[in-house]
Short mmCIF file of N, CA and C in Angstrom, two decimals:
data_model
loop_
_atom_site.label_atom_id
_atom_site.label_comp_id
_atom_site.label_asym_id
_atom_site.label_seq_id
_atom_site.Cartn_x
_atom_site.Cartn_y
_atom_site.Cartn_z
N MET D 1 0.82 -1.18 0.00
CA MET D 1 0.00 0.00 0.00
C MET D 1 0.87 1.25 0.00
N GLY D 2 1.89 1.31 0.84
CA GLY D 2 2.81 2.43 0.84
C GLY D 2 2.29 3.64 1.61
N LEU D 3 3.19 4.56 1.85
CA LEU D 3 2.83 5.79 2.56
C LEU D 3 2.15 6.77 1.61
N LYS D 4 1.26 7.60 2.16
CA LYS D 4 0.66 8.67 1.37
C LYS D 4 1.74 9.69 1.05
N PRO D 5 1.59 10.45 -0.04
CA PRO D 5 2.65 11.37 -0.48
C PRO D 5 3.27 12.24 0.61
N PRO D 6 2.52 12.98 1.45
CA PRO D 6 3.21 13.81 2.45
C PRO D 6 4.06 12.99 3.43
N LEU D 7 3.57 11.83 3.84
CA LEU D 7 4.34 10.99 4.76
C LEU D 7 5.54 10.39 4.05
N ARG D 8 5.38 10.00 2.80
CA ARG D 8 6.49 9.46 2.03
C ARG D 8 7.58 10.51 1.86
N PHE D 9 7.19 11.76 1.54
CA PHE D 9 8.17 12.83 1.39
C PHE D 9 8.89 13.09 2.70
N ALA D 10 8.16 13.07 3.81
CA ALA D 10 8.78 13.28 5.12
C ALA D 10 9.78 12.17 5.41
N ALA D 11 9.41 10.93 5.13
CA ALA D 11 10.32 9.80 5.38
C ALA D 11 11.57 9.91 4.50
N GLU D 12 11.39 10.28 3.24
CA GLU D 12 12.54 10.45 2.34
C GLU D 12 13.42 11.60 2.80
N LEU D 13 12.82 12.67 3.27
CA LEU D 13 13.58 13.81 3.76
C LEU D 13 14.41 13.43 4.98
N ILE D 14 13.82 12.70 5.90
CA ILE D 14 14.54 12.27 7.10
C ILE D 14 15.74 11.39 6.70
N LEU D 15 15.55 10.46 5.79
CA LEU D 15 16.66 9.62 5.34
C LEU D 15 17.77 10.45 4.68
N THR D 16 17.38 11.41 3.87
CA THR D 16 18.37 12.28 3.21
C THR D 16 19.12 13.11 4.24
N LEU D 17 18.40 13.70 5.20
CA LEU D 17 19.07 14.49 6.23
C LEU D 17 20.00 13.64 7.07
N LEU D 18 19.60 12.42 7.38
CA LEU D 18 20.45 11.51 8.14
C LEU D 18 21.75 11.22 7.39
N ARG D 19 21.64 10.95 6.10
CA ARG D 19 22.85 10.71 5.29
C ARG D 19 23.75 11.93 5.27
N LEU D 20 23.15 13.11 5.08
CA LEU D 20 23.95 14.34 5.06
C LEU D 20 24.64 14.60 6.39
N MET D 21 23.96 14.31 7.49
CA MET D 21 24.55 14.52 8.81
C MET D 21 25.70 13.54 9.06
N ARG D 22 25.60 12.35 8.50
CA ARG D 22 26.71 11.40 8.64
C ARG D 22 27.95 11.90 7.91
N VAL D 23 27.74 12.56 6.78
CA VAL D 23 28.86 13.04 5.97
C VAL D 23 29.40 14.37 6.50
N TYR D 24 28.50 15.32 6.78
CA TYR D 24 28.92 16.69 7.09
C TYR D 24 28.79 17.08 8.56
N GLY D 25 28.20 16.23 9.37
CA GLY D 25 27.97 16.58 10.75
C GLY D 25 26.60 17.21 10.94
N LYS D 26 26.21 17.33 12.18
CA LYS D 26 24.88 17.83 12.52
C LYS D 26 24.88 19.35 12.54
N PRO D 27 23.95 19.99 11.84
CA PRO D 27 23.87 21.45 11.88
C PRO D 27 23.15 21.91 13.14
N SER D 28 23.29 23.16 13.48
CA SER D 28 22.56 23.74 14.61
C SER D 28 21.10 23.96 14.25
N PHE D 29 20.85 24.31 12.99
CA PHE D 29 19.49 24.53 12.53
C PHE D 29 19.42 24.24 11.04
N ILE D 30 18.22 24.08 10.55
CA ILE D 30 17.97 23.91 9.12
C ILE D 30 16.98 24.98 8.70
N ARG D 31 17.40 25.80 7.76
CA ARG D 31 16.53 26.86 7.24
C ARG D 31 15.68 26.29 6.12
N SER D 32 14.39 26.56 6.17
CA SER D 32 13.48 26.06 5.13
C SER D 32 12.24 26.93 5.05
N ASP D 33 11.47 26.68 4.00
CA ASP D 33 10.16 27.31 3.95
C ASP D 33 9.21 26.46 4.78
N ASN D 34 7.96 26.77 4.72
CA ASN D 34 6.97 26.02 5.51
C ASN D 34 6.27 24.97 4.66
N GLY D 35 7.00 24.39 3.70
CA GLY D 35 6.43 23.36 2.84
C GLY D 35 6.07 22.11 3.62
N THR D 36 5.31 21.25 2.98
CA THR D 36 4.81 20.06 3.66
C THR D 36 5.92 19.16 4.18
N GLU D 37 7.08 19.13 3.48
CA GLU D 37 8.16 18.26 3.94
C GLU D 37 8.70 18.69 5.30
N PHE D 38 8.90 20.01 5.48
CA PHE D 38 9.52 20.48 6.71
C PHE D 38 8.51 20.80 7.80
N SER D 39 7.24 20.82 7.47
CA SER D 39 6.25 21.06 8.52
C SER D 39 5.58 19.77 8.96
N ALA D 40 5.97 18.64 8.37
CA ALA D 40 5.41 17.35 8.76
C ALA D 40 5.80 17.03 10.20
N THR D 41 4.86 16.53 10.95
CA THR D 41 5.09 16.20 12.36
C THR D 41 6.27 15.26 12.52
N ALA D 42 6.40 14.28 11.63
CA ALA D 42 7.50 13.31 11.73
C ALA D 42 8.85 14.00 11.59
N VAL D 43 8.96 14.96 10.67
CA VAL D 43 10.22 15.67 10.46
C VAL D 43 10.52 16.57 11.65
N ILE D 44 9.53 17.32 12.10
CA ILE D 44 9.73 18.22 13.24
C ILE D 44 10.16 17.42 14.47
N THR D 45 9.51 16.30 14.72
CA THR D 45 9.86 15.45 15.87
C THR D 45 11.28 14.91 15.72
N TRP D 46 11.63 14.44 14.53
CA TRP D 46 12.97 13.89 14.29
C TRP D 46 14.03 14.97 14.50
N LEU D 47 13.81 16.17 13.96
CA LEU D 47 14.77 17.26 14.15
C LEU D 47 14.91 17.62 15.62
N ARG D 48 13.80 17.68 16.34
CA ARG D 48 13.84 17.98 17.77
C ARG D 48 14.64 16.92 18.52
N ASP D 49 14.43 15.65 18.18
CA ASP D 49 15.16 14.56 18.83
C ASP D 49 16.66 14.63 18.54
N LYS D 50 17.03 15.19 17.39
CA LYS D 50 18.43 15.35 17.01
C LYS D 50 19.01 16.69 17.49
N ASN D 51 18.20 17.47 18.21
CA ASN D 51 18.60 18.80 18.68
C ASN D 51 19.02 19.73 17.54
N VAL D 52 18.27 19.65 16.45
CA VAL D 52 18.47 20.54 15.31
C VAL D 52 17.24 21.45 15.25
N GLY D 53 17.48 22.73 15.36
CA GLY D 53 16.37 23.67 15.37
C GLY D 53 15.91 24.04 13.97
N PRO D 54 14.63 24.29 13.82
CA PRO D 54 14.16 24.81 12.55
C PRO D 54 14.39 26.31 12.48
N ALA D 55 14.59 26.82 11.29
CA ALA D 55 14.69 28.27 11.06
C ALA D 55 13.86 28.55 9.82
N TYR D 56 12.58 28.76 10.03
CA TYR D 56 11.67 28.94 8.90
C TYR D 56 11.81 30.34 8.31
N ILE D 57 11.72 30.41 6.99
CA ILE D 57 11.67 31.71 6.36
C ILE D 57 10.21 32.15 6.32
N LYS D 58 9.98 33.43 6.34
CA LYS D 58 8.62 33.94 6.29
C LYS D 58 8.04 33.70 4.90
N PRO D 59 6.76 33.34 4.84
CA PRO D 59 6.13 33.19 3.53
C PRO D 59 6.29 34.46 2.70
N GLY D 60 6.62 34.31 1.43
CA GLY D 60 6.79 35.46 0.55
C GLY D 60 8.10 36.19 0.76
N SER D 61 9.07 35.54 1.43
CA SER D 61 10.37 36.17 1.71
C SER D 61 11.51 35.29 1.21
N PRO D 62 11.60 35.05 -0.10
CA PRO D 62 12.63 34.15 -0.61
C PRO D 62 14.05 34.64 -0.35
N TRP D 63 14.25 35.93 -0.16
CA TRP D 63 15.58 36.46 0.10
C TRP D 63 16.14 35.96 1.41
N GLN D 64 15.29 35.44 2.29
CA GLN D 64 15.77 34.89 3.55
C GLN D 64 16.45 33.54 3.36
N ASN D 65 16.37 32.99 2.17
CA ASN D 65 17.01 31.71 1.87
C ASN D 65 17.68 31.83 0.51
N GLY D 66 18.59 32.78 0.40
CA GLY D 66 19.20 33.13 -0.87
C GLY D 66 19.93 32.01 -1.57
N PHE D 67 20.61 31.14 -0.81
CA PHE D 67 21.35 30.04 -1.44
C PHE D 67 20.41 29.11 -2.20
N VAL D 68 19.31 28.77 -1.57
CA VAL D 68 18.35 27.87 -2.22
C VAL D 68 17.69 28.56 -3.40
N GLU D 69 17.32 29.82 -3.24
CA GLU D 69 16.70 30.55 -4.33
C GLU D 69 17.64 30.66 -5.52
N SER D 70 18.92 30.88 -5.26
CA SER D 70 19.90 30.96 -6.33
C SER D 70 20.02 29.61 -7.04
N PHE D 71 20.13 28.54 -6.25
CA PHE D 71 20.22 27.20 -6.83
C PHE D 71 18.98 26.88 -7.66
N ASN D 72 17.79 27.18 -7.11
CA ASN D 72 16.56 26.89 -7.84
C ASN D 72 16.52 27.63 -9.17
N GLY D 73 17.00 28.87 -9.19
CA GLY D 73 17.04 29.63 -10.43
C GLY D 73 17.98 29.01 -11.44
N LYS D 74 19.15 28.56 -10.98
CA LYS D 74 20.11 27.90 -11.87
C LYS D 74 19.53 26.60 -12.42
N LEU D 75 18.92 25.80 -11.56
CA LEU D 75 18.31 24.54 -11.99
C LEU D 75 17.25 24.81 -13.05
N ARG D 76 16.42 25.80 -12.81
CA ARG D 76 15.36 26.12 -13.78
C ARG D 76 15.96 26.61 -15.09
N ASP D 77 16.89 27.58 -15.02
CA ASP D 77 17.46 28.18 -16.24
C ASP D 77 18.32 27.20 -17.03
N GLU D 78 19.13 26.41 -16.34
CA GLU D 78 20.11 25.56 -17.01
C GLU D 78 19.61 24.15 -17.33
N CYS D 79 18.50 23.76 -16.73
CA CYS D 79 18.04 22.38 -16.95
C CYS D 79 16.55 22.33 -17.28
N LEU D 80 15.71 22.72 -16.34
CA LEU D 80 14.27 22.49 -16.50
C LEU D 80 13.68 23.25 -17.67
N ASN D 81 14.12 24.48 -17.92
CA ASN D 81 13.58 25.25 -19.04
C ASN D 81 14.13 24.81 -20.39
N ARG D 82 15.15 23.97 -20.39
CA ARG D 82 15.78 23.53 -21.64
C ARG D 82 15.37 22.12 -22.05
N GLU D 83 14.68 21.42 -21.19
CA GLU D 83 14.34 20.03 -21.45
C GLU D 83 12.82 19.85 -21.52
N TRP D 84 12.42 18.84 -22.25
CA TRP D 84 11.02 18.42 -22.30
C TRP D 84 11.00 16.97 -21.84
N PHE D 85 10.56 16.74 -20.61
CA PHE D 85 10.58 15.41 -20.04
C PHE D 85 9.32 14.66 -20.47
N VAL D 86 9.52 13.51 -21.09
CA VAL D 86 8.40 12.70 -21.54
C VAL D 86 7.96 11.73 -20.44
N THR D 87 8.94 11.21 -19.69
CA THR D 87 8.64 10.27 -18.62
C THR D 87 9.36 10.71 -17.35
N ARG D 88 8.90 10.17 -16.24
CA ARG D 88 9.56 10.46 -14.97
C ARG D 88 10.99 9.92 -14.98
N ARG D 89 11.18 8.76 -15.56
CA ARG D 89 12.52 8.17 -15.64
C ARG D 89 13.46 9.08 -16.42
N GLU D 90 12.98 9.60 -17.55
CA GLU D 90 13.80 10.52 -18.34
C GLU D 90 14.15 11.77 -17.53
N ALA D 91 13.18 12.30 -16.80
CA ALA D 91 13.43 13.48 -15.96
C ALA D 91 14.50 13.18 -14.92
N LYS D 92 14.41 12.04 -14.26
CA LYS D 92 15.40 11.68 -13.25
C LYS D 92 16.80 11.57 -13.85
N ILE D 93 16.89 10.97 -15.03
CA ILE D 93 18.19 10.79 -15.68
C ILE D 93 18.78 12.14 -16.08
N LEU D 94 17.98 12.98 -16.71
CA LEU D 94 18.49 14.27 -17.18
C LEU D 94 18.81 15.23 -16.04
N ILE D 95 17.99 15.22 -15.01
CA ILE D 95 18.27 16.09 -13.85
C ILE D 95 19.52 15.60 -13.13
N GLU D 96 19.72 14.30 -13.00
CA GLU D 96 20.94 13.77 -12.38
C GLU D 96 22.16 14.12 -13.22
N LYS D 97 22.03 14.05 -14.54
CA LYS D 97 23.14 14.44 -15.41
C LYS D 97 23.49 15.91 -15.19
N TRP D 98 22.48 16.77 -15.08
CA TRP D 98 22.73 18.18 -14.82
C TRP D 98 23.37 18.36 -13.44
N ARG D 99 22.90 17.63 -12.43
CA ARG D 99 23.45 17.74 -11.07
C ARG D 99 24.93 17.38 -11.06
N GLN D 100 25.28 16.33 -11.77
CA GLN D 100 26.69 15.94 -11.86
C GLN D 100 27.52 17.05 -12.52
N PHE D 101 26.98 17.62 -13.59
CA PHE D 101 27.65 18.73 -14.27
C PHE D 101 27.80 19.92 -13.32
N TYR D 102 26.73 20.28 -12.62
CA TYR D 102 26.71 21.42 -11.70
C TYR D 102 27.75 21.26 -10.59
N ASN D 103 27.89 20.06 -10.07
CA ASN D 103 28.80 19.83 -8.95
C ASN D 103 30.23 19.51 -9.35
N ASN D 104 30.43 18.95 -10.54
CA ASN D 104 31.76 18.45 -10.90
C ASN D 104 32.43 19.16 -12.07
N GLU D 105 31.68 19.89 -12.88
CA GLU D 105 32.28 20.52 -14.05
C GLU D 105 32.05 22.02 -14.14
N ARG D 106 30.91 22.49 -13.67
CA ARG D 106 30.53 23.89 -13.83
C ARG D 106 31.22 24.75 -12.78
N PRO D 107 32.03 25.75 -13.19
CA PRO D 107 32.66 26.63 -12.21
C PRO D 107 31.62 27.56 -11.57
N HIS D 108 31.84 27.88 -10.30
CA HIS D 108 30.94 28.76 -9.55
C HIS D 108 31.72 29.99 -9.12
N SER D 109 31.23 31.15 -9.48
CA SER D 109 31.94 32.39 -9.14
C SER D 109 32.08 32.55 -7.62
N ALA D 110 31.08 32.12 -6.86
CA ALA D 110 31.15 32.24 -5.40
C ALA D 110 32.22 31.33 -4.80
N LEU D 111 32.73 30.38 -5.58
CA LEU D 111 33.78 29.46 -5.11
C LEU D 111 35.10 29.76 -5.80
N GLY D 112 35.28 31.00 -6.25
CA GLY D 112 36.53 31.35 -6.93
C GLY D 112 36.67 30.65 -8.27
N ASN D 113 35.55 30.47 -8.95
CA ASN D 113 35.50 29.78 -10.25
C ASN D 113 35.97 28.32 -10.17
N ARG D 114 35.76 27.72 -9.00
CA ARG D 114 35.99 26.28 -8.83
C ARG D 114 34.64 25.58 -8.82
N THR D 115 34.66 24.30 -9.02
CA THR D 115 33.43 23.51 -8.89
C THR D 115 33.22 23.19 -7.41
N PRO D 116 32.01 22.83 -7.01
CA PRO D 116 31.82 22.39 -5.62
C PRO D 116 32.72 21.21 -5.26
N ALA D 117 32.93 20.30 -6.21
CA ALA D 117 33.81 19.15 -5.95
C ALA D 117 35.24 19.63 -5.66
N GLU D 118 35.72 20.59 -6.45
CA GLU D 118 37.07 21.13 -6.23
C GLU D 118 37.17 21.88 -4.91
N ALA D 119 36.08 22.50 -4.51
CA ALA D 119 36.06 23.25 -3.25
C ALA D 119 35.82 22.37 -2.05
N GLY D 120 35.62 21.07 -2.29
CA GLY D 120 35.41 20.13 -1.19
C GLY D 120 34.02 20.19 -0.59
N LEU D 121 33.05 20.63 -1.38
CA LEU D 121 31.70 20.77 -0.88
C LEU D 121 30.79 19.61 -1.25
N GLN D 122 31.36 18.53 -1.75
CA GLN D 122 30.52 17.38 -2.12
C GLN D 122 30.57 16.33 -1.09
#
């Protein structure tokens, strides 16, 4: 039967955050919007149990989360607006290809024209 979409997204988010914390360590807080993934009771409880505080941005205030807004703009401009996805599988493959390019080949001015991989951010 499986989990309903909001619960499934919350479970996937918790697994992703757990993996990231194993690699990069536990943050003091996680900044996010008030989307269903971060407002889910399961996620809030899990973060509280890990002593990670939420830092919600105000609705309609994307400048409070500039890094994510910048990334979302790049993803849209460099990938999503240039592709026509026929299937979900095709979308996953093409977006992953772009992600690999973004992290391993594309220079970032904020990183001194290095890639995130070169800057040790992967």
